[in-house]
């Protein structure tokens, strides 16, 4: 059996008439850039988050650095984030001209560890960017308390968790802004690139609208800006898909629960942890091998048997050669949890349109591999999940 990692075409086939109708409406309108479909989708996206504003932009990376720029953060400023996220989180800080400061992640959630943020703050620190990694929210109330205490700005990188929430909090409400990505592989994805910022702040809304469109507020009137817009065709695709996002996330949660039940007895791997009160929407279902040397072996075994397993992310950002060291980045404390995650992570196929027999086939393969290695399995959690528990996961 073959099990793909993504189900883009299955998803398109399921709601083809709705997507095609919106695309046709855009094509026939003659209005393709900053037209009525974009306006409609922005209103729907803001309503979905319960925020006052939503601004469509070119992609998820632009969404982050445009938010930083709208907050006046740039050269000489430090922005705290973590190293086991997708490269773009740090890249956006770098594009804004600021310095990324990496603190370690929580061993259970893999999101930024709130206990380690304060020690990383210096007089240059201007903002914190928590990432709702893999589909589970970071501990926003704890992070907001720190931000408020030190007068720091807060931007949520929500590229992976649209539709998630934490106990008593929603995305976009405890921060200056939350940014998202609509590249096809995200939970809400278009057939190409796209991104957005949601915010309750009218100043942020106005600043990002201006920055995304050549610094223009009226025809022929410009100040400093860029070109980073969400095209109306993409807005039409996203408007059709947004109606389904909660049901799709529920399906992801169903497959995650099936994986977790099926793999519970495995002794060679640690399973993802959903904290109480959180709605994890499983952008990714990431298991961690209890020995780093097992990771590539397990991925190869799955791939050889037809399962498209991947790793997110096998090189932590501070280990990337391309990252601008010195002015561009700084490490605060040890990053042992992030490094162990990079060494041990394996992502199993996860998309709403998976079928039960596909999930069961993946479970069967992992169990087979586990049985071959169980005798060598260390007692207790592996290195990626055995770090000291922090305030969010204790
Ligand atoms: C995908 C992603 C981004 C970047 O989004 P693009 O649309 O590819 O620019 C940023 N941060 C995280 C955590 C992501 O997963």
CSV table of N, CA and C in Angstrom, one decimal, residues 17-112:
chain,number,residue,atom,x,y,z
A,17,UNK,N,-16.7,21.8,-6.6
A,17,UNK,CA,-17.7,22.7,-7.2
A,17,UNK,C,-17.7,24.1,-6.4
A,18,UNK,N,-17.4,24.0,-5.1
A,18,UNK,CA,-17.3,25.3,-4.3
A,18,UNK,C,-16.1,26.1,-4.7
A,19,UNK,N,-15.0,25.4,-4.9
A,19,UNK,CA,-13.7,26.1,-5.2
A,19,UNK,C,-13.9,26.7,-6.6
A,20,UNK,N,-14.3,25.9,-7.6
A,20,UNK,CA,-14.5,26.3,-9.0
A,20,UNK,C,-15.4,27.5,-9.1
A,21,UNK,N,-16.5,27.5,-8.3
A,21,UNK,CA,-17.5,28.5,-8.4
A,21,UNK,C,-16.9,29.9,-8.0
A,22,UNK,N,-16.1,29.8,-6.9
A,22,UNK,CA,-15.4,31.1,-6.4
A,22,UNK,C,-14.4,31.5,-7.4
A,23,UNK,N,-13.6,30.6,-8.0
A,23,UNK,CA,-12.6,31.0,-8.9
A,23,UNK,C,-13.2,31.6,-10.2
A,24,UNK,N,-14.3,31.0,-10.6
A,24,UNK,CA,-15.1,31.5,-11.8
A,24,UNK,C,-15.6,32.9,-11.5
A,25,UNK,N,-16.1,33.1,-10.3
A,25,UNK,CA,-16.6,34.4,-9.9
A,25,UNK,C,-15.5,35.5,-10.0
A,26,UNK,N,-14.3,35.1,-9.5
A,26,UNK,CA,-13.2,36.1,-9.6
A,26,UNK,C,-12.9,36.3,-11.1
A,27,UNK,N,-12.7,35.3,-11.8
A,27,UNK,CA,-12.3,35.4,-13.3
A,27,UNK,C,-13.3,36.3,-14.0
A,28,UNK,N,-14.6,36.1,-13.8
A,28,UNK,CA,-15.6,36.9,-14.5
A,28,UNK,C,-15.7,38.3,-14.0
A,29,UNK,N,-15.3,38.6,-12.7
A,29,UNK,CA,-15.4,39.9,-12.2
A,29,UNK,C,-14.5,40.9,-12.8
A,30,UNK,N,-13.4,40.4,-13.4
A,30,UNK,CA,-12.4,41.3,-13.9
A,30,UNK,C,-11.5,42.0,-12.9
A,31,UNK,N,-11.7,41.6,-11.6
A,31,UNK,CA,-11.0,42.3,-10.5
A,31,UNK,C,-10.2,41.2,-9.8
A,32,UNK,N,-8.8,41.3,-10.0
A,32,UNK,CA,-8.0,40.2,-9.6
A,32,UNK,C,-7.0,40.5,-8.4
A,33,UNK,N,-6.8,41.8,-8.2
A,33,UNK,CA,-5.9,42.2,-7.1
A,33,UNK,C,-6.6,43.2,-6.2
A,34,UNK,N,-6.6,42.9,-4.9
A,34,UNK,CA,-7.3,43.7,-3.9
A,34,UNK,C,-8.7,44.0,-4.4
A,35,UNK,N,-9.4,43.0,-4.9
A,35,UNK,CA,-10.8,43.2,-5.3
A,35,UNK,C,-11.8,42.7,-4.3
A,36,UNK,N,-13.0,42.5,-4.7
A,36,UNK,CA,-14.1,42.2,-3.7
A,36,UNK,C,-13.9,40.8,-3.1
A,37,UNK,N,-13.3,39.8,-3.8
A,37,UNK,CA,-13.1,38.5,-3.2
A,37,UNK,C,-12.1,38.6,-2.0
A,38,UNK,N,-11.1,39.4,-2.2
A,38,UNK,CA,-10.1,39.5,-1.1
A,38,UNK,C,-10.8,40.1,0.1
A,39,UNK,N,-11.6,41.2,-0.2
A,39,UNK,CA,-12.3,41.9,0.9
A,39,UNK,C,-13.2,40.9,1.6
A,40,UNK,N,-13.9,40.1,0.9
A,40,UNK,CA,-14.9,39.1,1.5
A,40,UNK,C,-14.1,38.1,2.3
A,41,UNK,N,-13.0,37.6,1.8
A,41,UNK,CA,-12.2,36.6,2.6
A,41,UNK,C,-11.6,37.2,3.8
A,42,UNK,N,-11.1,38.4,3.7
A,42,UNK,CA,-10.6,39.1,4.9
A,42,UNK,C,-11.7,39.2,6.0
A,43,UNK,N,-12.9,39.6,5.6
A,43,UNK,CA,-14.0,39.7,6.6
A,43,UNK,C,-14.3,38.3,7.2
A,44,UNK,N,-14.3,37.3,6.4
A,44,UNK,CA,-14.6,35.9,6.9
A,44,UNK,C,-13.5,35.4,7.8
A,45,UNK,N,-12.2,35.8,7.5
A,45,UNK,CA,-11.1,35.3,8.3
A,45,UNK,C,-11.1,36.0,9.7
A,46,UNK,N,-11.4,37.3,9.6
A,46,UNK,CA,-11.5,38.1,10.9
A,46,UNK,C,-12.6,37.5,11.7
A,47,UNK,N,-13.8,37.2,11.1
A,47,UNK,CA,-14.9,36.7,11.8
A,47,UNK,C,-14.6,35.3,12.4
A,48,UNK,N,-13.8,34.5,11.7
A,48,UNK,CA,-13.4,33.2,12.1
A,48,UNK,C,-12.6,33.3,13.4
A,49,UNK,N,-11.7,34.2,13.4
A,49,UNK,CA,-10.8,34.4,14.6
A,49,UNK,C,-11.5,35.2,15.7
A,50,UNK,N,-12.6,35.9,15.4
A,50,UNK,CA,-13.2,36.8,16.3
A,50,UNK,C,-12.3,38.1,16.5
A,51,UNK,N,-11.5,38.4,15.6
A,51,UNK,CA,-10.7,39.6,15.7
A,51,UNK,C,-11.3,40.7,14.9
A,52,UNK,N,-10.9,42.0,15.1
A,52,UNK,CA,-11.5,43.1,14.4
A,52,UNK,C,-11.0,43.2,13.0
A,53,UNK,N,-9.7,42.7,12.7
A,53,UNK,CA,-9.2,42.9,11.4
A,53,UNK,C,-8.5,41.6,10.9
A,54,UNK,N,-8.4,41.5,9.6
A,54,UNK,CA,-7.6,40.4,8.9
A,54,UNK,C,-7.1,41.1,7.6
A,55,UNK,N,-5.8,40.9,7.4
A,55,UNK,CA,-5.2,41.5,6.2
A,55,UNK,C,-4.5,40.4,5.4
A,56,UNK,N,-4.9,40.2,4.2
A,56,UNK,CA,-4.2,39.2,3.3
A,56,UNK,C,-2.9,39.7,2.8
A,57,UNK,N,-1.9,38.8,2.8
A,57,UNK,CA,-0.5,39.2,2.3
A,57,UNK,C,0.0,38.1,1.4
A,58,UNK,N,1.2,38.3,0.9
A,58,UNK,CA,1.7,37.3,-0.1
A,58,UNK,C,2.0,35.9,0.4
A,59,UNK,N,2.5,35.8,1.7
A,59,UNK,CA,2.8,34.5,2.2
A,59,UNK,C,3.0,34.6,3.7
A,60,UNK,N,3.3,33.5,4.4
A,60,UNK,CA,3.4,33.5,5.8
A,60,UNK,C,4.6,34.2,6.4
A,61,UNK,N,5.7,34.1,5.6
A,61,UNK,CA,6.9,34.8,6.0
A,61,UNK,C,6.8,36.3,6.0
A,62,UNK,N,6.2,36.8,4.9
A,62,UNK,CA,5.9,38.2,4.8
A,62,UNK,C,5.0,38.7,5.9
A,63,UNK,N,4.0,37.8,6.3
A,63,UNK,CA,3.1,38.2,7.3
A,63,UNK,C,3.8,38.5,8.6
A,64,UNK,N,4.9,37.7,8.9
A,64,UNK,CA,5.6,37.9,10.2
A,64,UNK,C,6.5,39.2,10.1
A,65,UNK,N,7.2,39.4,9.0
A,65,UNK,CA,8.1,40.5,9.0
A,65,UNK,C,7.4,41.8,8.8
A,66,UNK,N,6.2,41.8,8.0
A,66,UNK,CA,5.4,43.0,7.9
A,66,UNK,C,4.8,43.4,9.3
A,67,UNK,N,4.5,42.4,10.1
A,67,UNK,CA,4.0,42.7,11.4
A,67,UNK,C,5.1,43.3,12.3
A,68,UNK,N,6.3,42.7,12.2
A,68,UNK,CA,7.4,43.3,12.9
A,68,UNK,C,7.6,44.7,12.5
A,69,UNK,N,7.6,45.0,11.2
A,69,UNK,CA,7.9,46.3,10.7
A,69,UNK,C,6.8,47.3,11.1
A,70,UNK,N,5.5,46.8,11.1
A,70,UNK,CA,4.4,47.6,11.5
A,70,UNK,C,4.6,48.1,13.0
A,71,UNK,N,5.3,47.2,13.7
A,71,UNK,CA,5.5,47.5,15.2
A,71,UNK,C,6.7,48.3,15.3
A,72,UNK,N,7.4,48.7,14.2
A,72,UNK,CA,8.6,49.5,14.3
A,72,UNK,C,9.8,48.7,14.8
A,73,UNK,N,9.8,47.4,14.6
A,73,UNK,CA,11.0,46.6,15.1
A,73,UNK,C,11.9,46.3,13.9
A,74,UNK,N,13.2,46.6,14.1
A,74,UNK,CA,14.2,46.4,13.0
A,74,UNK,C,15.6,46.4,13.5
A,75,UNK,N,16.5,46.9,12.8
A,75,UNK,CA,18.0,46.9,13.2
A,75,UNK,C,18.2,47.3,14.6
A,76,UNK,N,19.0,46.5,15.3
A,76,UNK,CA,19.4,46.9,16.7
A,76,UNK,C,18.4,46.2,17.7
A,77,UNK,N,17.3,45.7,17.2
A,77,UNK,CA,16.3,45.1,18.1
A,77,UNK,C,16.5,43.6,18.2
A,78,UNK,N,16.1,43.0,19.3
A,78,UNK,CA,16.2,41.6,19.5
A,78,UNK,C,14.7,41.0,19.6
A,79,UNK,N,14.5,39.9,18.9
A,79,UNK,CA,13.2,39.2,18.9
A,79,UNK,C,13.4,37.8,19.4
A,80,UNK,N,12.7,37.4,20.5
A,80,UNK,CA,12.9,36.1,21.0
A,80,UNK,C,11.9,35.1,20.4
A,81,UNK,N,12.5,33.9,19.9
A,81,UNK,CA,11.7,32.8,19.4
A,81,UNK,C,12.4,31.5,19.7
A,82,UNK,N,12.0,30.4,19.1
A,82,UNK,CA,12.7,29.2,19.4
A,82,UNK,C,13.3,28.6,18.1
A,83,UNK,N,14.2,27.6,18.3
A,83,UNK,CA,15.0,27.1,17.2
A,83,UNK,C,14.5,25.9,16.5
A,84,UNK,N,13.4,25.3,17.0
A,84,UNK,CA,12.9,24.0,16.4
A,84,UNK,C,11.6,24.3,15.7
A,85,UNK,N,11.5,25.5,15.0
A,85,UNK,CA,10.4,25.8,14.2
A,85,UNK,C,10.8,25.8,12.7
A,86,UNK,N,9.9,26.1,11.8
A,86,UNK,CA,10.3,26.2,10.4
A,86,UNK,C,11.2,27.4,10.3
A,87,UNK,N,12.2,27.3,9.4
A,87,UNK,CA,13.2,28.3,9.2
A,87,UNK,C,12.6,29.7,9.1
A,88,UNK,N,11.4,29.8,8.5
A,88,UNK,CA,10.8,31.1,8.1
A,88,UNK,C,10.6,32.0,9.3
A,89,UNK,N,10.3,31.4,10.5
A,89,UNK,CA,10.1,32.3,11.7
A,89,UNK,C,11.3,33.2,11.9
A,90,UNK,N,12.5,32.6,11.9
A,90,UNK,CA,13.7,33.3,12.2
A,90,UNK,C,14.1,34.2,10.9
A,91,UNK,N,13.8,33.6,9.8
A,91,UNK,CA,14.1,34.3,8.5
A,91,UNK,C,13.4,35.7,8.5
A,92,UNK,N,12.1,35.7,9.0
A,92,UNK,CA,11.3,36.9,8.9
A,92,UNK,C,11.9,38.0,9.9
A,93,UNK,N,12.5,37.5,11.0
A,93,UNK,CA,13.1,38.4,11.9
A,93,UNK,C,14.4,39.0,11.3
A,94,UNK,N,15.1,38.2,10.6
A,94,UNK,CA,16.3,38.6,9.8
A,94,UNK,C,15.9,39.6,8.7
A,95,UNK,N,14.9,39.3,8.0
A,95,UNK,CA,14.4,40.2,6.9
A,95,UNK,C,14.1,41.6,7.4
A,96,UNK,N,13.4,41.6,8.6
A,96,UNK,CA,13.1,42.9,9.3
A,96,UNK,C,14.3,43.6,9.7
A,97,UNK,N,15.5,42.9,9.7
A,97,UNK,CA,16.7,43.6,10.1
A,97,UNK,C,17.0,43.4,11.6
A,98,UNK,N,16.2,42.7,12.3
A,98,UNK,CA,16.4,42.5,13.8
A,98,UNK,C,17.2,41.2,14.0
A,99,UNK,N,17.5,41.0,15.3
A,99,UNK,CA,18.3,39.8,15.7
A,99,UNK,C,17.4,38.8,16.3
A,100,UNK,N,17.5,37.5,15.9
A,100,UNK,CA,16.7,36.5,16.5
A,100,UNK,C,17.4,35.9,17.7
A,101,UNK,N,16.7,35.7,18.8
A,101,UNK,CA,17.3,35.2,20.0
A,101,UNK,C,16.5,33.8,20.2
A,102,UNK,N,17.3,32.7,20.3
A,102,UNK,CA,16.7,31.4,20.4
A,102,UNK,C,16.7,31.0,21.9
A,103,UNK,N,15.5,30.6,22.4
A,103,UNK,CA,15.4,29.9,23.7
A,103,UNK,C,14.9,28.5,23.4
A,104,UNK,N,15.1,27.7,24.4
A,104,UNK,CA,14.7,26.3,24.2
A,104,UNK,C,13.2,26.1,24.2
A,105,UNK,N,12.8,24.9,23.7
A,105,UNK,CA,11.3,24.6,23.6
A,105,UNK,C,11.0,23.7,24.9
A,106,UNK,N,9.7,23.6,25.1
A,106,UNK,CA,9.2,22.7,26.1
A,106,UNK,C,9.3,21.3,25.6
A,107,UNK,N,9.7,20.4,26.5
A,107,UNK,CA,10.0,19.0,26.0
A,107,UNK,C,8.7,18.3,25.6
A,108,UNK,N,7.5,18.7,26.1
A,108,UNK,CA,6.3,18.0,25.8
A,108,UNK,C,5.6,18.6,24.5
A,109,UNK,N,5.4,20.0,24.5
A,109,UNK,CA,4.7,20.6,23.5
A,109,UNK,C,5.5,20.9,22.3
A,110,UNK,N,6.8,21.1,22.5
A,110,UNK,CA,7.8,21.6,21.5
A,110,UNK,C,7.6,23.1,21.2
A,111,UNK,N,6.6,23.8,21.8
A,111,UNK,CA,6.5,25.2,21.7
A,111,UNK,C,7.5,25.9,22.6
A,112,UNK,N,7.6,27.2,22.4
A,112,UNK,CA,8.6,27.9,23.2
A,112,UNK,C,8.3,27.7,24.7
